[in-house]
Coordinates of C-alpha atoms and ligand atoms in Angstrom, one line a residue:
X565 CA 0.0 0.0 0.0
X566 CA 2.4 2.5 0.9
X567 CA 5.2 4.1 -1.1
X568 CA 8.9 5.3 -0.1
X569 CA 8.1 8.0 2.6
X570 CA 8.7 11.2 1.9
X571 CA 11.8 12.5 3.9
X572 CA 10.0 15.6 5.0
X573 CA 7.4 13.8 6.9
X574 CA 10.4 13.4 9.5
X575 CA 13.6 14.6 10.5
X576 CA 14.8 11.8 11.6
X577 CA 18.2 13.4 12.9
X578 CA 15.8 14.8 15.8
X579 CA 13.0 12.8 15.5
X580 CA 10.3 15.8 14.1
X581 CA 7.1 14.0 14.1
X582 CA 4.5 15.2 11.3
X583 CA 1.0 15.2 12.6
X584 CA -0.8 17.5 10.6
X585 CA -2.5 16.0 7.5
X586 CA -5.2 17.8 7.4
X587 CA -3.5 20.7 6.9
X588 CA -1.9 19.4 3.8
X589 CA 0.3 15.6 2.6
X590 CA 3.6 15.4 1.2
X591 CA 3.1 14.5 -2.3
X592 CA 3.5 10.8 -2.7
X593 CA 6.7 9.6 -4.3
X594 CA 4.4 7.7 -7.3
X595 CA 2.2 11.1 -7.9
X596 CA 5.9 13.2 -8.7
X597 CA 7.3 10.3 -10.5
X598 CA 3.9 10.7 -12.9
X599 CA 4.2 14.4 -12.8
X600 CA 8.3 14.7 -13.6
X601 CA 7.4 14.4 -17.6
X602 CA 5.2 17.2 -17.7
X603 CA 7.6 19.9 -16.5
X604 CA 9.8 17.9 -19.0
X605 CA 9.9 16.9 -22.2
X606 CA 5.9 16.8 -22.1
X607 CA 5.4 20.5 -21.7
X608 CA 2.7 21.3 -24.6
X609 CA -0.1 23.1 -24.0
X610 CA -3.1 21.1 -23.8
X611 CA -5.3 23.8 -25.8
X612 CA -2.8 23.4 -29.1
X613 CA -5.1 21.0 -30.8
X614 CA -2.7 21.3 -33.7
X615 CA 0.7 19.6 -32.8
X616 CA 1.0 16.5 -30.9
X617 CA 3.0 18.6 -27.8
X618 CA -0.7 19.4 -27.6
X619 CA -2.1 16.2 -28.0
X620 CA -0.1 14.4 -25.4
X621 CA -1.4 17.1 -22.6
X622 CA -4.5 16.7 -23.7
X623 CA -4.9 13.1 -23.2
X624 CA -2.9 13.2 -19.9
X625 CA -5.5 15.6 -18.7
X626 CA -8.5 13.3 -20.2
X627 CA -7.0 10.6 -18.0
X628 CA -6.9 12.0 -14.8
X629 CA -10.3 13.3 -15.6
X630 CA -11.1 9.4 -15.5
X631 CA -9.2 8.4 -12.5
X632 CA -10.5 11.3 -10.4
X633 CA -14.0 11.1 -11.5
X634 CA -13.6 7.2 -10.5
X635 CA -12.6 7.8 -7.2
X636 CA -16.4 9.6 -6.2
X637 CA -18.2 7.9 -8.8
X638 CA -19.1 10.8 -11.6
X639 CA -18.3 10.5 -15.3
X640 CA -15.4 12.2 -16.7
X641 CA -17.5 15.4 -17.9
X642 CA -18.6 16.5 -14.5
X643 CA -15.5 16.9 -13.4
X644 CA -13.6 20.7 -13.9
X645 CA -10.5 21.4 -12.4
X646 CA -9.8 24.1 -10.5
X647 CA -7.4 26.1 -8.2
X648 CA -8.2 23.9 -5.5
X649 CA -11.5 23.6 -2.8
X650 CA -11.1 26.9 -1.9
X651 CA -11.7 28.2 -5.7
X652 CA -14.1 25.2 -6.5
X653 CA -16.6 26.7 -3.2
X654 CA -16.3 29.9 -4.5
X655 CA -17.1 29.0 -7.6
X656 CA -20.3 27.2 -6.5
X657 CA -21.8 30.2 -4.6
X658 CA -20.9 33.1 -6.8
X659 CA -21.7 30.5 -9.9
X660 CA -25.0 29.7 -9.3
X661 CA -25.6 33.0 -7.7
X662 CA -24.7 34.6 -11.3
X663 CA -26.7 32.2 -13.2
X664 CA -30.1 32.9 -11.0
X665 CA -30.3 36.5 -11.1
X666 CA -29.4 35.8 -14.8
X667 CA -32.2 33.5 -14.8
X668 CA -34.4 36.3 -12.7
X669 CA -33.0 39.5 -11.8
X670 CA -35.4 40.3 -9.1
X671 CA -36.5 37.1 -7.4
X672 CA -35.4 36.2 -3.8
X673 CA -32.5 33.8 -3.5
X674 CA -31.7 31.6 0.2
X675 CA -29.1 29.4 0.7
X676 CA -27.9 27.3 3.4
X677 CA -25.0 26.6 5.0
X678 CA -23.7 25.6 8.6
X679 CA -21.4 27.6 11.2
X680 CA -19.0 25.4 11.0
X681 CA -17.9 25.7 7.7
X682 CA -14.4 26.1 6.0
X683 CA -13.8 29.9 5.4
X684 CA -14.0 29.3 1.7
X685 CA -17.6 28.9 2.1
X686 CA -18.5 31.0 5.3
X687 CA -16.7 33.7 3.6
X688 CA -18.0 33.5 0.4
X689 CA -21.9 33.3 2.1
X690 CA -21.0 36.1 3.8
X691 CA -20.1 37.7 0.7
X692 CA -23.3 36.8 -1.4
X693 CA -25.4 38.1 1.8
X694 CA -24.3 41.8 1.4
X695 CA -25.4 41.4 -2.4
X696 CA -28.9 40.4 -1.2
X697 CA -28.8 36.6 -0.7
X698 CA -30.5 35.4 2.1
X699 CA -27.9 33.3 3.6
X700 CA -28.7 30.5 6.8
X701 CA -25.7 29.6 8.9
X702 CA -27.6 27.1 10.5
X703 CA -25.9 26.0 13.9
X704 CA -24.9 22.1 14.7
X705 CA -25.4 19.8 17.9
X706 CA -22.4 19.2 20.1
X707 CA -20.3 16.9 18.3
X708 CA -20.4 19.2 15.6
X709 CA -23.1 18.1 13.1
X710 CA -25.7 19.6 11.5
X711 CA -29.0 18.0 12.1
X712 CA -31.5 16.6 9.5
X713 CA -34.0 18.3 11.2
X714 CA -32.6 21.8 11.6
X715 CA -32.3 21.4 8.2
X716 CA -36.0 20.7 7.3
X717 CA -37.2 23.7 9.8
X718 CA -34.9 26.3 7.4
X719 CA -36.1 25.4 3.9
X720 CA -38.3 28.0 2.3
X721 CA -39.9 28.4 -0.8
X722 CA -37.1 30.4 -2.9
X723 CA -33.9 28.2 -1.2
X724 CA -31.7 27.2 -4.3
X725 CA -28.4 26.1 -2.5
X726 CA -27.5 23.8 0.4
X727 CA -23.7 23.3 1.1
X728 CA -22.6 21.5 4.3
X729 CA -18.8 20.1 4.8
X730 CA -18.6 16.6 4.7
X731 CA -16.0 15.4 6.8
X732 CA -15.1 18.5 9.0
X733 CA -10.9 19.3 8.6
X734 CA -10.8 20.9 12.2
X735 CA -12.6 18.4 14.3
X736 CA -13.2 15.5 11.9
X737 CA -17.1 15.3 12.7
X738 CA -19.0 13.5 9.6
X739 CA -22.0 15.2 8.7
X740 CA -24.5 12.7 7.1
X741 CA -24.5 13.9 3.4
X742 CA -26.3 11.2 1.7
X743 CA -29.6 11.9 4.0
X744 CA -29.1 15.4 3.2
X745 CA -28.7 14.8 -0.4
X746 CA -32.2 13.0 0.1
X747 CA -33.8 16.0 1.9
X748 CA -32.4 18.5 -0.6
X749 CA -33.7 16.1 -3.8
X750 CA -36.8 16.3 -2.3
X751 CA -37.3 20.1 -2.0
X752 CA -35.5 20.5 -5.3
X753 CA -32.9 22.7 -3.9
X754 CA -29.1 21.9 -5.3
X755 CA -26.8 19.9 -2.6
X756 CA -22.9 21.1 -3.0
X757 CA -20.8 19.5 0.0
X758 CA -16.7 20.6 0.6
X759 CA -15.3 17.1 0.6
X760 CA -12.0 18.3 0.9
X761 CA -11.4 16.4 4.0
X762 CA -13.3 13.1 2.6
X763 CA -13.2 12.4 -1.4
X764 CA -10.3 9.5 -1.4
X765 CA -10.3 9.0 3.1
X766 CA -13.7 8.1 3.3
X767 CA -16.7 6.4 0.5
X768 CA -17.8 8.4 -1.4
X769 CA -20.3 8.1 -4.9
X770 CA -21.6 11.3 -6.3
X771 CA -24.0 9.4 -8.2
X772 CA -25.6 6.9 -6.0
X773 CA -25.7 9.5 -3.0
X774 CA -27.6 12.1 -5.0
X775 CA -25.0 14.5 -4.4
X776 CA -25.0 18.2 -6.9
X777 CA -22.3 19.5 -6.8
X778 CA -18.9 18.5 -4.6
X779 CA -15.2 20.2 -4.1
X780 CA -12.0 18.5 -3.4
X781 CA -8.0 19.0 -3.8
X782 CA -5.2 17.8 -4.2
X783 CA -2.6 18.4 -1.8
X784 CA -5.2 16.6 0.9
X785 CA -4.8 13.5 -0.8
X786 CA -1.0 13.2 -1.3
X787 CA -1.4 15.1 -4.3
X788 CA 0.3 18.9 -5.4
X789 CA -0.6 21.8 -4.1
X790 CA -3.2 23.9 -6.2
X791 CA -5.2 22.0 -7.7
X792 CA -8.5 20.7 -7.1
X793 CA -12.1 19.7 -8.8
X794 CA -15.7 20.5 -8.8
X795 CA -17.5 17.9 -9.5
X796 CA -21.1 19.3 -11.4
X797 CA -24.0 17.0 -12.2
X798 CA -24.3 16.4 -15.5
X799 CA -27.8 15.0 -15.2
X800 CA -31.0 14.5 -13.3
X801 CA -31.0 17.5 -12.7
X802 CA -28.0 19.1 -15.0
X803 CA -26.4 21.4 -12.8
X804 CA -25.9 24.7 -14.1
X805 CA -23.5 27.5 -12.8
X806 CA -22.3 30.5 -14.8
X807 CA -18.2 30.5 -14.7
X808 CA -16.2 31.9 -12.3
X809 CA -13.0 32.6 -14.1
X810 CA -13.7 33.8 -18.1
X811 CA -11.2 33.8 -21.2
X812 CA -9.8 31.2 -23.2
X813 CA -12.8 28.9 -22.3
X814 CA -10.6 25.7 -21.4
X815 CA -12.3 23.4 -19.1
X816 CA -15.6 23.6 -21.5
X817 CA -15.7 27.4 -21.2
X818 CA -16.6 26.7 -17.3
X819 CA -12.2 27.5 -16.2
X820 CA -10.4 29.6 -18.5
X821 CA -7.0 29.6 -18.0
X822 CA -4.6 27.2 -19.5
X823 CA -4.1 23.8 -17.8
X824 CA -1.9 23.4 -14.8
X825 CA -0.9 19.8 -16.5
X826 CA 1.5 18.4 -14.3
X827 CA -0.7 19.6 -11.2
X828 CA -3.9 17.9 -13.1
X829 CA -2.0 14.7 -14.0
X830 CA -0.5 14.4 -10.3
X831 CA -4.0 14.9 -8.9
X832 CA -5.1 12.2 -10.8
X833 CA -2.5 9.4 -9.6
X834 CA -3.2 10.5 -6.2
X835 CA -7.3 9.6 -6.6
X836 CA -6.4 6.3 -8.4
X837 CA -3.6 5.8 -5.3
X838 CA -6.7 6.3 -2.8
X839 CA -9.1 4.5 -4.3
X840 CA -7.2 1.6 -4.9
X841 CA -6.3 1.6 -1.0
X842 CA -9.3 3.2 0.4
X843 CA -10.2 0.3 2.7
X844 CA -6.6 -0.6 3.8
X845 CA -6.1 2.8 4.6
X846 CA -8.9 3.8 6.4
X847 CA -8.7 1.2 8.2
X848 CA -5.0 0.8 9.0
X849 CA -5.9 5.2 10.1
X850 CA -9.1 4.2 12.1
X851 CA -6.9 1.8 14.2
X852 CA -3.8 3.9 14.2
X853 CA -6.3 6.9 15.3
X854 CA -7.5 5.0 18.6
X855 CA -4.4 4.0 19.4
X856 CA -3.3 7.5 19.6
X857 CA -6.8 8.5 21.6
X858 CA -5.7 5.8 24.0
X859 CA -2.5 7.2 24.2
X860 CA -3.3 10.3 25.1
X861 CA -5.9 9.4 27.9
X862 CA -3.4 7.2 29.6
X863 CA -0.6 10.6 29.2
X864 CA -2.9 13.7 29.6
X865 CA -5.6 12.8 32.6
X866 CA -9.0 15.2 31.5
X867 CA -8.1 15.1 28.0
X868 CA -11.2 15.9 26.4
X869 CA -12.1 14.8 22.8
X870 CA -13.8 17.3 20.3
X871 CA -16.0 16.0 17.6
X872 CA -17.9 12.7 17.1
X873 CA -16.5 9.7 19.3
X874 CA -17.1 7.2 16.2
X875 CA -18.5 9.4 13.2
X876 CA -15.4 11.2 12.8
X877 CA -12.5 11.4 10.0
X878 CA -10.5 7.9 10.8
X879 CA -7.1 10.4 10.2
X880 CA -8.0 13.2 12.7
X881 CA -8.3 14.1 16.6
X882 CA -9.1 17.0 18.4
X883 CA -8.4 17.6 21.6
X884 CA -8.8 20.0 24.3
X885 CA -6.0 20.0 27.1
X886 CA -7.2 20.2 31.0
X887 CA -6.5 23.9 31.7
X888 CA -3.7 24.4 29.8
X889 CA -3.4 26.7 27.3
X890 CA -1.5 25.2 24.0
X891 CA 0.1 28.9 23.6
X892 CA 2.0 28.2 27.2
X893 CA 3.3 24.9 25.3
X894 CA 3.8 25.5 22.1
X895 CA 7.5 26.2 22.3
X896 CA 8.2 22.6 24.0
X897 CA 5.8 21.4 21.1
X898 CA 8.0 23.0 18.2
X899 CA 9.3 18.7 17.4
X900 CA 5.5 17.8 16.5
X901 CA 3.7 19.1 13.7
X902 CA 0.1 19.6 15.3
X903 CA -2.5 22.7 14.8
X904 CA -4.1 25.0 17.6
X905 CA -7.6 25.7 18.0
X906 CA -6.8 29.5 18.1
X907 CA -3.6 31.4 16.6
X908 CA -2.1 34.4 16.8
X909 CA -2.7 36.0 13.6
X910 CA -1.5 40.0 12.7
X911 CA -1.5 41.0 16.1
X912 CA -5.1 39.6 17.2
X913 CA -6.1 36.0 18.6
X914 CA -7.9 33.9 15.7
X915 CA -10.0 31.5 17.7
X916 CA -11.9 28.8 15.7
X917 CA -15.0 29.7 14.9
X918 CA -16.0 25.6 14.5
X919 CA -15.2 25.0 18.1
X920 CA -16.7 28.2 19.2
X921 CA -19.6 26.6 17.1
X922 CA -19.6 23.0 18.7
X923 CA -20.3 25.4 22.2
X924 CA -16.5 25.6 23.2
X925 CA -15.5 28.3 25.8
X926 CA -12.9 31.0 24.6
X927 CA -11.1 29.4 27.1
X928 CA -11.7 25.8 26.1
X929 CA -10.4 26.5 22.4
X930 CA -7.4 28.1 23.3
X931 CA -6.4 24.5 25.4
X932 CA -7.5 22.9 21.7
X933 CA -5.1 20.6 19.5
X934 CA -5.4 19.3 16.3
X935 CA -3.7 15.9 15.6
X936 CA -3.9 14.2 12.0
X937 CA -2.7 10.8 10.9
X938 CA -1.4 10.4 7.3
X939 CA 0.1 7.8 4.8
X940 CA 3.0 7.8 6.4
X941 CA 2.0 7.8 10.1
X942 CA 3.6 5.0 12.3
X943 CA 3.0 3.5 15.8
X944 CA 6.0 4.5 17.5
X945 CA 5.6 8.7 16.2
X946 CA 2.1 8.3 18.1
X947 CA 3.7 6.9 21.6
X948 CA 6.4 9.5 21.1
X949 CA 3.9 12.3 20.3
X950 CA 1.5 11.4 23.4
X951 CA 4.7 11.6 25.4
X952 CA 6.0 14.7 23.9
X953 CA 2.7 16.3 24.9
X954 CA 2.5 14.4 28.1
X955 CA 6.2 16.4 29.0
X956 CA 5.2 19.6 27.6
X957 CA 2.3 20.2 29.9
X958 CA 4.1 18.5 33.6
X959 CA 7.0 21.4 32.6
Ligands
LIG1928 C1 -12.6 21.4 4.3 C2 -11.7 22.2 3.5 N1 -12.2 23.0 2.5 C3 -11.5 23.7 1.7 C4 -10.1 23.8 1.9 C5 -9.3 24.6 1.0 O1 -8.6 23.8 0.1 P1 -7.5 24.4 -0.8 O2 -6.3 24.5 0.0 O3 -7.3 23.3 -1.9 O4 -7.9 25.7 -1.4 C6 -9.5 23.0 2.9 C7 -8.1 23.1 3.2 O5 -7.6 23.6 4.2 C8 -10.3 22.2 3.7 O6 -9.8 21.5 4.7

C-alpha cells in the first residue's frame, strides 16, 4: 500500500514528528514520478489541438479526468478542475448565484450553510449576503453536526443552495451527506458538500448519494498543491453555474486559464492511489487513530475529545487539554507538527469559529489541539507524540 516516505514527513536526525494532514500531505513519491514528464519533455499546451505537444497534454489531462471522476463515482465530464476547494466553493456560490439572477433579476434567492464551515464557504456566504442573498448559517449539535431536522425547519420556498462540509478538517465530525442529499432532492434545492477532508479517506459516490455539486483538492490526498475539482452533475437535474474565471474557455468554457498539466495529472495518480487503497487505509488510520486517543488518555488525565467519538475522520483528533493553554506549550511542542484551536494571527487571537460553534468556551479552544494521521504515520511517532505532549504540559 504504501510508497517510499517522503523525507520531509520526518527529521529523523531529531525525531520531528509530522502530525498535521489535514492541513496538507507530502506528495507521494508515485504522484511526482507521474508528474516529472510534464515539466519535461511533455510541456505542450493542452489547448494546441494542432501539434502533438498538444495532443499528449490533452490526453494526460483526459486521463486523470477518468481516474479522479472514478474515485467519487461521476463520469469524466462532471469533473472541472480548478485552483483547489477553496476556488471550486467559490465557484459554487458566486456560480449559481450569477446564473439565477441571470435567470431572474429580481426574485429572492436563500441558501444554506452551517457555522461550521471552511472559510472558503462561510466567507464566500457572507459575501453573497451583502449582495442580497438570504444566507442560513444554520448551527450544529455538540459533536459538531448539523442535524437533518434543523435542516428541514430552514427550507423555504425560494432556497436554491445547500452546502454542508462533509467530513469537517478541524474536528473530523462526519456530517450525514447522503440523507441530506435525500432531503435536498426532495425540496429540489441543489446539494454542494466541501469534501475536501473526505473524497479518497472516506466512500464516497456522487452518483448513487444524489449528491449536486462537490469540491475537493489535491494536496489533501498526497497530491500537489493547487489543484483541485468540482464535481457538477451532468444529469437529473444538469447542474448549471455561470463560470467563475472567463477567457480562453478551457475546461468547457466553465475555467479559463490554460491547464496546470502536471498539477492535473498528479491529482489524478493521487485519486487512483486512494481508491485503490481506500479500505486498507482507512482502516490501517481508524486503528492507528484510537491507538493514539488511547494514548493520550493514559498521558494527559481530563483530556477531552472534540467532535464525534465514532462518526469522525478515521485520520483526525481533536483535543482540548485540562486547563492548559497550548500557547504556554507550544514552544516545548515546536518537534510535533500539530495545529491550535486558536492562533495568533496579525496582532489579534484567531480562535476557531467551529469550536466556538460546537459550544467551546474561549477558554476551552485556546487548550485545543489538532492531531492528523497520514500515509506515512507509524506507531512508534504516536507513543512519542503522546509523550512529547505528556512532557510539555508536567513542565
Ligand atoms: C474542508 C476544507 N475545505 C477547503 C479547503 C481549501 O482547500 P485548498 O487548500 O485546496 O484551497 C480546505 C483546506 O484547508 C479544507 O480542509
Amino acid at each position: 500500500m504504501s510508497s517510499e516516505r517522503p523525507m520531509g514527513t520526518t527529521l529523523q536526525q531529531d525525531s520531528a514528528i509530522y502530525l498535521d494532514y489535514n492541513a496538507t500531505t507530502p506528495v507521494d513519491p508515485r504522484v511526482f514520478a507521474a508528474m516529472e514528464p510534464y515539466f519535461k519533455d511533455l510541456f505542450g499546451n493542452p489547448a494546441s489541438a494542432g501539434h502533438h505537444w498538444g495532443w499528449v497534454a490533452e490526453n494526460a489531462i483526459g486521463k486523470a479526468r477518468t481516474q479522479v471522476a472514478s474515485l467519487i463515482g461521476a463520469r469524466p465530464l462532471e469533473i472541472t478542475f480548478t485552483g483547489g476547494a477553496t476556488e471550486s466553493n467559490n465557484w459554487v456560490i458566486f456560480g449559481l448565484l450569477s446564473k439565477l439572477r441571470e435567470e431572474n433579476p429580481t426574485a429572492p434567492i436563500h441558501f444554506i450553510t452551517s457555522q461550521i464551515e471552511h472559510s472558503s464557504i462561510m466567507k464566500a456566504m457572507a459575501a453573497v449576503q451583502k449582495q442580497g442573498v438570504e444566507v442560513d448559517f444554520l448551527p450544529v449539535n455538540k459533536y459538531g453536526q448539523v442535524e437533518l431536522e434543523t435542516i428541514k425547519k430552514a427550507i423555504k420556498p425560494h432556497t436554491k443552495l445547500m452546502s454542508f462540509i462533509w467530513v469537517n478538517n478541524e474536528i473530523g465530525s462526519i456530517n450525514p451527506i447522503p440523507e441530506i442529499a435525500h432531503i435536498a432532492r426532495e425540496h429540489q434545492i441543489y446539494l454542494h458538500t466541501d469534501a475536501t477532508q473526505a473524497a479518497g479517506k472516506i466512500p464516497v459516490n456522487v452518483t448513487d448519494m444524489g449528491i449536486d455539486l462537490m469540491s475537493f483538492s489535491g494536496h489533501k490526498i498526497y497530491g500537489p498543491k493547487g489543484v483541485g475539482a468540482l464535481y457538477i452533475r451532468g444529469k437529473d437535474p444538469k447542474v448549471q453555474l455561470n463560470p467563475l474565471i472567463y477567457g480562453g474557455g478551457q475546461e468547457r468554457g466553465l475555467r479559463s486559464g490554460t491547464v496546470n498539466v502536471p498539477a492535473v495529472v498528479g491529482f489524478g495518480v493521487a485519486c487512483e492511489i486512494c481508491q485503490q487503497n481506500l479500505t486498507a487505509e482507512t482502516q490501517h488510520m481508524t486503528e492507528l487513530r484510537n491507538f493514539l486517543w488511547q494514548q493520550l488518555q493514559e498521558a494527559i488525565p481530563g483530556v477531552h475529545l472534540n467532535g464525534h467519538p465514532t462518526e469522525r475522520s478515521p485520520a483526525n483528533l481533536n483535543i482540548t487539554l485540562p486547563g492548559i493553554k497550548t500557547e504556554q506549550i507550544l514552544p516545548r511542542l515546536q518537534k510535533l507538527g500539530v495545529s491550535t484551536g486558536s492562533a495568533c494571527g496579525t496582532g489579534a487571537m484567531v480562535v476557531s469559529h467551529v469550536l466556538r460553534g460546537l459550544g467551546l468556551s474561549t477558554d476551552e479552544v485556546q487548550c485545543s489541539l489538532r492531531l492528523s494521521l497520514g500515509r506515512w504515520t507509524t506507531q512508534e511517532e504516536l507513543t512519542k507524540a503522546a509523550q512529547i505532549l505528556k512532557n510539555a504540559i508536567n513542565k
